[in-house]
Coordinates of C-alpha atoms (C1' of nucleotides) in Angstrom, one line a residue:
Chain W
M1 CA -5.7 -4.2 7.2
T2 CA -9.4 -3.7 6.3
V3 CA -11.8 -6.2 5.0
T4 CA -12.4 -4.9 1.5
D5 CA -15.7 -6.4 0.6
A6 CA -16.4 -9.4 2.8
E7 CA -19.2 -7.5 4.5
T8 CA -19.9 -5.0 1.7
P9 CA -23.7 -4.6 1.9
R10 CA -24.4 -4.4 -1.8
R11 CA -22.8 -5.4 -5.1
L12 CA -20.6 -2.7 -6.5
P13 CA -20.8 -1.4 -10.1
P14 CA -18.1 -2.6 -12.5
F15 CA -14.8 -0.7 -12.7
P16 CA -14.3 1.6 -15.6
E17 CA -13.1 -0.4 -18.6
E18 CA -10.1 1.8 -19.1
L19 CA -8.9 0.9 -15.6
V20 CA -9.5 -2.8 -16.1
A21 CA -7.5 -2.6 -19.3
S22 CA -4.5 -1.3 -17.4
T23 CA -2.1 -4.0 -16.2
A24 CA -0.6 -1.5 -13.6
F25 CA -4.0 -0.9 -12.2
L26 CA -4.7 -4.6 -11.7
L27 CA -1.3 -5.1 -10.2
K28 CA -1.7 -2.3 -7.7
R29 CA -5.2 -3.4 -6.7
L30 CA -4.3 -7.1 -6.5
G31 CA -1.2 -6.3 -4.5
F32 CA -3.3 -4.3 -2.1
V33 CA -5.8 -7.1 -1.5
A34 CA -3.1 -9.6 -1.2
K35 CA -1.6 -7.5 1.5
E36 CA -4.9 -7.1 3.3
Q37 CA -5.6 -10.9 3.1
A38 CA -2.1 -11.6 4.4
F39 CA -2.5 -9.3 7.4
D40 CA -5.8 -10.8 8.3
A41 CA -4.5 -14.3 8.1
Y42 CA -1.4 -13.7 10.1
E43 CA -3.4 -12.0 12.8
S44 CA -4.2 -15.4 14.3
A45 CA -0.5 -15.9 14.9
G46 CA -0.2 -12.5 16.6
L47 CA 2.2 -11.5 13.9
G48 CA 2.3 -10.0 10.4
P49 CA 3.9 -10.7 7.1
Y50 CA 6.8 -8.4 8.1
H51 CA 7.6 -10.6 11.0
H52 CA 7.4 -13.6 8.8
A53 CA 9.8 -12.0 6.4
V54 CA 12.3 -11.3 9.2
L55 CA 12.1 -14.9 10.4
I56 CA 12.7 -16.1 6.8
A57 CA 15.7 -13.9 6.4
L58 CA 17.1 -15.1 9.7
G59 CA 16.4 -18.7 8.8
E60 CA 18.2 -18.6 5.5
N61 CA 21.3 -16.9 6.7
S62 CA 22.1 -17.2 10.4
H63 CA 24.2 -14.9 12.4
E64 CA 22.9 -11.9 10.8
T65 CA 23.2 -8.4 12.1
Q66 CA 20.2 -6.3 12.6
G67 CA 20.9 -3.9 9.8
A68 CA 21.8 -6.7 7.4
V69 CA 18.3 -8.1 7.9
A70 CA 16.7 -4.7 7.3
D71 CA 18.8 -4.3 4.1
A72 CA 18.0 -7.9 2.9
L73 CA 14.3 -7.1 3.2
G74 CA 14.3 -3.5 2.1
Y75 CA 13.0 -2.3 5.5
D76 CA 13.9 0.8 7.3
R77 CA 16.3 0.2 10.2
G78 CA 13.9 2.1 12.5
Q79 CA 11.1 -0.2 11.6
M80 CA 13.3 -3.2 12.2
V81 CA 13.7 -2.3 15.9
G82 CA 10.0 -2.6 16.6
L83 CA 9.6 -5.8 14.6
L84 CA 12.5 -7.4 16.5
D85 CA 11.1 -6.1 19.8
E86 CA 7.9 -7.9 19.1
L87 CA 9.6 -11.1 18.0
E88 CA 11.8 -11.1 21.0
E89 CA 8.9 -10.6 23.4
Q90 CA 7.4 -13.8 21.9
G91 CA 10.7 -15.6 22.4
L92 CA 11.1 -16.2 18.7
V93 CA 14.5 -14.4 18.3
E94 CA 17.3 -13.4 20.5
R95 CA 19.5 -10.4 20.2
K96 CA 23.0 -10.2 21.6
R97 CA 25.9 -7.8 21.2
D98 CA 28.5 -8.6 18.7
P99 CA 31.7 -8.9 20.8
S100 CA 33.9 -7.8 18.0
D101 CA 31.9 -4.6 17.4
R102 CA 29.8 -3.8 20.4
R103 CA 27.6 -1.4 18.4
R104 CA 26.1 -4.3 16.5
H105 CA 23.4 -6.7 17.5
I106 CA 23.6 -10.3 16.3
V107 CA 20.1 -11.7 15.8
K108 CA 19.3 -15.4 15.9
L109 CA 16.2 -17.6 15.7
T110 CA 15.4 -19.4 18.9
P111 CA 14.0 -23.0 18.7
E112 CA 10.6 -21.5 19.2
G113 CA 11.3 -19.1 16.3
K114 CA 12.2 -22.0 14.1
R115 CA 8.9 -23.8 15.0
M116 CA 7.0 -20.6 14.3
L117 CA 8.7 -20.3 11.0
V118 CA 7.4 -23.7 10.0
R119 CA 4.0 -22.7 11.1
L120 CA 4.0 -19.5 9.2
R121 CA 5.4 -21.2 6.1
A122 CA 2.3 -23.4 6.1
L123 CA 0.0 -20.4 6.8
S124 CA 1.7 -18.5 4.0
K125 CA 1.3 -21.4 1.6
R126 CA -2.4 -21.6 2.4
I127 CA -2.9 -17.9 1.8
E128 CA -1.1 -18.0 -1.5
D129 CA -2.9 -21.1 -2.7
E130 CA -6.2 -19.5 -1.9
F131 CA -5.2 -16.3 -3.7
L132 CA -4.0 -18.2 -6.8
A133 CA -6.9 -20.6 -6.8
P134 CA -8.3 -19.3 -10.1
L135 CA -5.1 -20.4 -11.9
D136 CA -3.9 -23.9 -12.6
E137 CA -0.3 -25.0 -12.0
E138 CA 1.0 -24.0 -15.3
E139 CA -0.6 -20.6 -15.2
R140 CA 0.8 -20.0 -11.7
G141 CA 4.2 -20.7 -13.1
Q142 CA 3.7 -18.3 -16.0
L143 CA 2.6 -15.6 -13.6
H144 CA 5.5 -16.1 -11.3
A145 CA 8.0 -16.0 -14.2
L146 CA 6.5 -12.8 -15.5
L147 CA 6.5 -11.1 -12.2
L148 CA 10.0 -12.2 -11.6
R149 CA 11.1 -10.6 -14.8
L150 CA 9.5 -7.3 -13.7
A151 CA 11.0 -7.7 -10.2
E152 CA 14.5 -8.0 -11.7
H153 CA 14.0 -4.5 -13.1
H154 CA 12.0 -2.8 -10.4
L155 CA 13.3 -4.4 -7.2
P156 CA 17.0 -4.1 -8.0
R157 CA 19.4 -6.0 -5.8
R158 CA 23.0 -7.0 -5.8
G159 CA 22.6 -10.0 -8.1
P160 CA 19.9 -11.1 -10.4
L161 CA 17.0 -12.5 -8.5
V162 CA 17.4 -16.2 -8.4
L163 CA 14.9 -18.5 -9.9
P164 CA 13.2 -20.4 -7.2
P165 CA 14.2 -24.1 -6.9
A166 CA 11.3 -26.3 -7.9
R167 CA 8.7 -24.8 -5.7
R168 CA 8.2 -26.8 -2.5
Chain S
M1 CA 5.5 8.4 -2.6
T2 CA 9.1 7.7 -1.9
V3 CA 11.9 7.0 -4.2
T4 CA 12.6 3.4 -3.5
D5 CA 16.2 3.1 -4.7
A6 CA 17.0 5.9 -7.1
E7 CA 19.4 7.4 -4.6
T8 CA 20.1 4.3 -2.5
P9 CA 23.8 4.7 -1.7
R10 CA 24.8 1.1 -1.9
R11 CA 23.6 -2.0 -3.7
L12 CA 21.4 -4.1 -1.4
P13 CA 21.8 -7.8 -0.7
P14 CA 19.5 -10.2 -2.5
F15 CA 16.1 -11.0 -1.1
P16 CA 15.7 -14.3 0.7
E17 CA 15.0 -17.0 -1.9
E18 CA 11.9 -18.1 -0.1
L19 CA 10.4 -14.7 -0.6
V20 CA 11.3 -14.4 -4.2
A21 CA 9.7 -17.8 -4.7
S22 CA 6.4 -16.4 -3.5
T23 CA 4.1 -15.0 -6.2
A24 CA 2.2 -13.1 -3.6
F25 CA 5.4 -11.4 -2.3
L26 CA 6.3 -10.3 -5.8
L27 CA 2.8 -9.1 -6.4
K28 CA 2.8 -7.0 -3.3
R29 CA 6.2 -5.5 -3.8
L30 CA 5.6 -4.8 -7.5
G31 CA 2.2 -3.3 -6.8
F32 CA 3.9 -1.0 -4.2
V33 CA 6.6 0.2 -6.5
A34 CA 4.1 0.7 -9.3
K35 CA 2.1 2.9 -7.0
E36 CA 5.1 4.9 -6.0
Q37 CA 6.2 5.4 -9.6
A38 CA 2.7 6.5 -10.5
F39 CA 2.5 9.1 -7.7
D40 CA 5.9 10.5 -8.7
A41 CA 4.9 10.8 -12.3
Y42 CA 1.5 12.3 -11.7
E43 CA 3.1 14.9 -9.5
S44 CA 4.0 17.0 -12.5
A45 CA 0.3 17.4 -13.3
G46 CA -0.5 18.4 -9.7
L47 CA -2.7 15.4 -9.4
G48 CA -2.5 11.7 -8.4
P49 CA -3.6 8.4 -9.8
Y50 CA -6.8 8.7 -7.7
H51 CA -7.8 11.9 -9.5
H52 CA -7.1 10.3 -12.8
A53 CA -9.4 7.4 -11.9
V54 CA -12.2 9.8 -11.0
L55 CA -11.8 11.6 -14.3
I56 CA -11.9 8.2 -16.1
A57 CA -15.0 7.2 -14.3
L58 CA -16.7 10.5 -15.2
G59 CA -15.5 10.3 -18.8
E60 CA -16.9 6.8 -19.3
N61 CA -20.3 7.4 -17.9
S62 CA -21.4 11.0 -17.6
H63 CA -24.1 12.4 -15.3
E64 CA -22.7 10.5 -12.4
T65 CA -23.6 11.2 -8.8
Q66 CA -20.8 11.6 -6.3
G67 CA -21.4 8.4 -4.5
A68 CA -21.8 6.4 -7.7
V69 CA -18.3 7.5 -8.7
A70 CA -16.9 6.4 -5.3
D71 CA -18.6 3.0 -5.6
A72 CA -17.4 2.6 -9.2
L73 CA -13.8 3.0 -8.0
G74 CA -14.1 1.4 -4.6
Y75 CA -13.3 4.6 -2.8
D76 CA -14.6 5.8 0.4
R77 CA -17.2 8.5 0.1
G78 CA -15.3 10.7 2.5
Q79 CA -12.2 10.5 0.4
M80 CA -14.2 11.4 -2.7
V81 CA -15.1 14.8 -1.2
G82 CA -11.5 15.9 -1.0
L83 CA -10.6 14.5 -4.5
L84 CA -13.5 16.3 -6.0
D85 CA -12.6 19.5 -4.2
E86 CA -9.2 19.4 -5.7
L87 CA -10.5 18.6 -9.2
E88 CA -13.0 21.4 -8.9
E89 CA -10.4 23.9 -7.8
Q90 CA -8.5 23.2 -10.9
G91 CA -11.7 23.6 -13.0
L92 CA -11.6 20.0 -14.2
V93 CA -15.0 19.0 -12.9
E94 CA -18.2 20.8 -11.8
R95 CA -20.6 19.8 -9.1
K96 CA -24.3 20.8 -9.0
R97 CA -27.3 19.7 -7.1
D98 CA -29.5 17.1 -8.6
P99 CA -32.9 18.9 -8.8
S100 CA -34.8 15.7 -8.4
D101 CA -33.0 14.8 -5.2
R102 CA -31.4 17.8 -3.6
R103 CA -29.1 15.6 -1.4
R104 CA -27.2 14.5 -4.5
H105 CA -24.4 16.1 -6.4
I106 CA -24.2 15.6 -10.1
V107 CA -20.6 15.6 -11.1
K108 CA -19.5 16.4 -14.7
L109 CA -16.2 16.8 -16.5
T110 CA -15.6 20.3 -17.8
P111 CA -13.9 20.8 -21.2
E112 CA -10.7 21.4 -19.3
G113 CA -11.3 18.2 -17.5
K114 CA -11.6 16.4 -20.8
R115 CA -8.4 17.8 -22.0
M116 CA -6.7 16.8 -18.7
L117 CA -8.0 13.3 -19.2
V118 CA -6.3 13.1 -22.6
R119 CA -3.1 14.3 -21.0
L120 CA -3.3 11.9 -18.1
R121 CA -4.1 9.1 -20.4
A122 CA -0.8 9.7 -22.3
L123 CA 1.1 10.0 -19.0
S124 CA -0.4 6.8 -17.7
K125 CA 0.4 5.0 -20.9
R126 CA 4.0 6.2 -20.6
I127 CA 4.3 5.0 -17.0
E128 CA 2.9 1.6 -17.8
D129 CA 5.1 1.1 -20.9
E130 CA 8.1 1.9 -18.8
F131 CA 7.0 -0.4 -16.1
L132 CA 6.3 -3.3 -18.5
A133 CA 9.4 -2.6 -20.5
P134 CA 11.1 -5.9 -19.6
L135 CA 8.2 -7.8 -21.3
D136 CA 7.4 -8.1 -25.0
E137 CA 3.9 -7.6 -26.4
E138 CA 2.9 -11.2 -26.0
E139 CA 4.1 -11.4 -22.5
R140 CA 2.3 -8.3 -21.5
G141 CA -0.9 -9.8 -22.9
Q142 CA -0.3 -13.0 -20.9
L143 CA 0.4 -11.0 -17.7
H144 CA -2.7 -8.9 -18.2
A145 CA -4.9 -12.0 -18.8
L146 CA -3.6 -13.7 -15.7
L147 CA -4.1 -10.7 -13.5
L148 CA -7.6 -10.3 -14.9
R149 CA -8.4 -13.8 -13.9
L150 CA -7.3 -13.1 -10.4
A151 CA -9.1 -9.8 -10.3
E152 CA -12.4 -11.5 -11.2
H153 CA -12.1 -13.4 -8.0
H154 CA -10.5 -10.9 -5.7
L155 CA -11.9 -7.6 -6.9
P156 CA -15.6 -8.7 -7.0
R157 CA -18.0 -6.5 -8.9
R158 CA -21.5 -6.6 -10.2
G159 CA -20.7 -8.3 -13.5
P160 CA -17.6 -10.1 -14.7
L161 CA -14.8 -7.8 -15.5
V162 CA -14.9 -7.1 -19.1
L163 CA -12.1 -7.9 -21.4
P164 CA -10.4 -4.8 -22.6
P165 CA -11.2 -3.9 -26.2
A166 CA -8.0 -4.1 -28.3
R167 CA -5.7 -2.1 -26.1
R168 CA -5.3 1.5 -27.4
Chain O
dT1 C1' -35.7 6.8 9.9
dA2 C1' -32.5 6.5 6.1
dT3 C1' -29.4 8.6 2.8
dT4 C1' -26.1 12.1 0.4
dG5 C1' -22.5 14.7 1.0
dT6 C1' -19.5 17.1 4.5
dT7 C1' -16.6 17.7 8.4
dA8 C1' -14.0 16.3 12.3
dT9 C1' -11.4 12.9 14.8
dA10 C1' -8.5 9.3 15.6
dC11 C1' -5.5 5.9 14.4
dT12 C1' -2.0 3.6 11.6
dC13 C1' 2.3 4.0 8.7
dT14 C1' 6.1 5.8 7.6
dA15 C1' 9.9 9.1 7.1
dT16 C1' 13.0 12.0 9.5
dA17 C1' 15.9 13.2 12.5
dA18 C1' 17.9 13.5 17.1
dC19 C1' 20.4 10.6 20.5
dT20 C1' 23.7 6.8 22.7
dA21 C1' 27.2 3.9 22.5
dT22 C1' 30.6 2.4 20.3
dA23 C1' 34.2 2.5 16.5
Chain H
dT1 C1' 33.9 11.8 12.5
dA2 C1' 31.1 7.9 11.2
dT3 C1' 28.2 3.9 12.2
dA4 C1' 24.5 0.6 14.7
dG5 C1' 20.8 0.6 17.0
dT6 C1' 17.3 3.3 19.5
dT7 C1' 13.8 6.7 20.4
dA8 C1' 10.9 10.6 19.5
dT9 C1' 8.4 13.5 16.4
dA10 C1' 5.9 14.9 12.6
dG11 C1' 3.5 14.0 8.4
dA12 C1' 0.6 11.5 5.2
dG13 C1' -3.0 8.3 4.5
dT14 C1' -7.0 6.2 5.9
dA15 C1' -10.9 4.7 8.7
dT16 C1' -14.6 6.1 11.8
dA17 C1' -18.1 8.5 13.2
dA18 C1' -20.7 12.7 14.0
dC19 C1' -23.4 16.2 11.4
dA20 C1' -26.7 19.0 8.2
dA21 C1' -29.8 18.8 4.6
dT22 C1' -33.0 16.2 2.3
dA23 C1' -35.9 12.3 1.3

DNA sequence: TATTGTTATACTCTATAACTATA
DNA sequence: TATAGTTATAGAGTATAACAATA
């Protein structure tokens, strides 16, 4: 949420070699700047990457309940309330009670939400292309495959993480 | 700083495919869990990854000034004060005024600090090996090289990030 | 006036736990 | 009694700015 270096007044000294030699260090730092860049970019849409993730989840599997979306994304259910409030304010989703279990909220994308999803998908692609710019297509594929392997072990889910169908 | 899933009561549904297809998403999530795992593991030493990074910086280039260490690691100078306070309490570093510029503090590793550095290096290697366990040696090298390429663009420094000398 | 290190403040995130309404 | 969603509170983490000493 902070610009890391865009307006840094002077060049910084190099990182200690021992840190640069650590894959985990690079992963942590790069994940952090990717997050920062994403937040900055989404700001123009009045949303954040979390909102986008919620819209994606709702787009892939409709008629979701609020808690199911939270679980699908690994979010806390308390967080989810605020995210959905904001999405609802902008008319991107609608919540209604599940008649068969009145404790539950069924959440659905509105037409505006679907349009926003298209817009955010383009935005997200632009951010990612920019971030991966140093790598050619083959290298991007390699990186994705390697990270996916790690994700299968460290982001455990019900099934194995599916391989993405030919990207876009 | 939180156990992501160790005690999660039930298996979670899979992530939306569109997210899994995003390299940036995987990078952000994996960076996050790597950070969590590191914090948990360092806890036993009464320190954190940040303290380790400070010790590394001091170990590679002695006679550093406080601000120089902060810059070398990309930390805020205000943060650095607290980190050094904690390291000093444990007798791992010592601060003394620079006689030639009495505003500055020269920070040096103590012998205990050097021993702790050895210990943390082993700890860090163990964490990283565990994290990269799904990948064989060649794949780890590929991943490191790819992340390094991204780091050169997104973690800008004075010079190009050096290639690590034959790891360990 | 600018800079180093320090301290204080405020702001964001997140984690926890109460609370309601339903079951 | 347990669960879905909500709300409130507290804590950690971080960013900002004021501050004292020195240049």
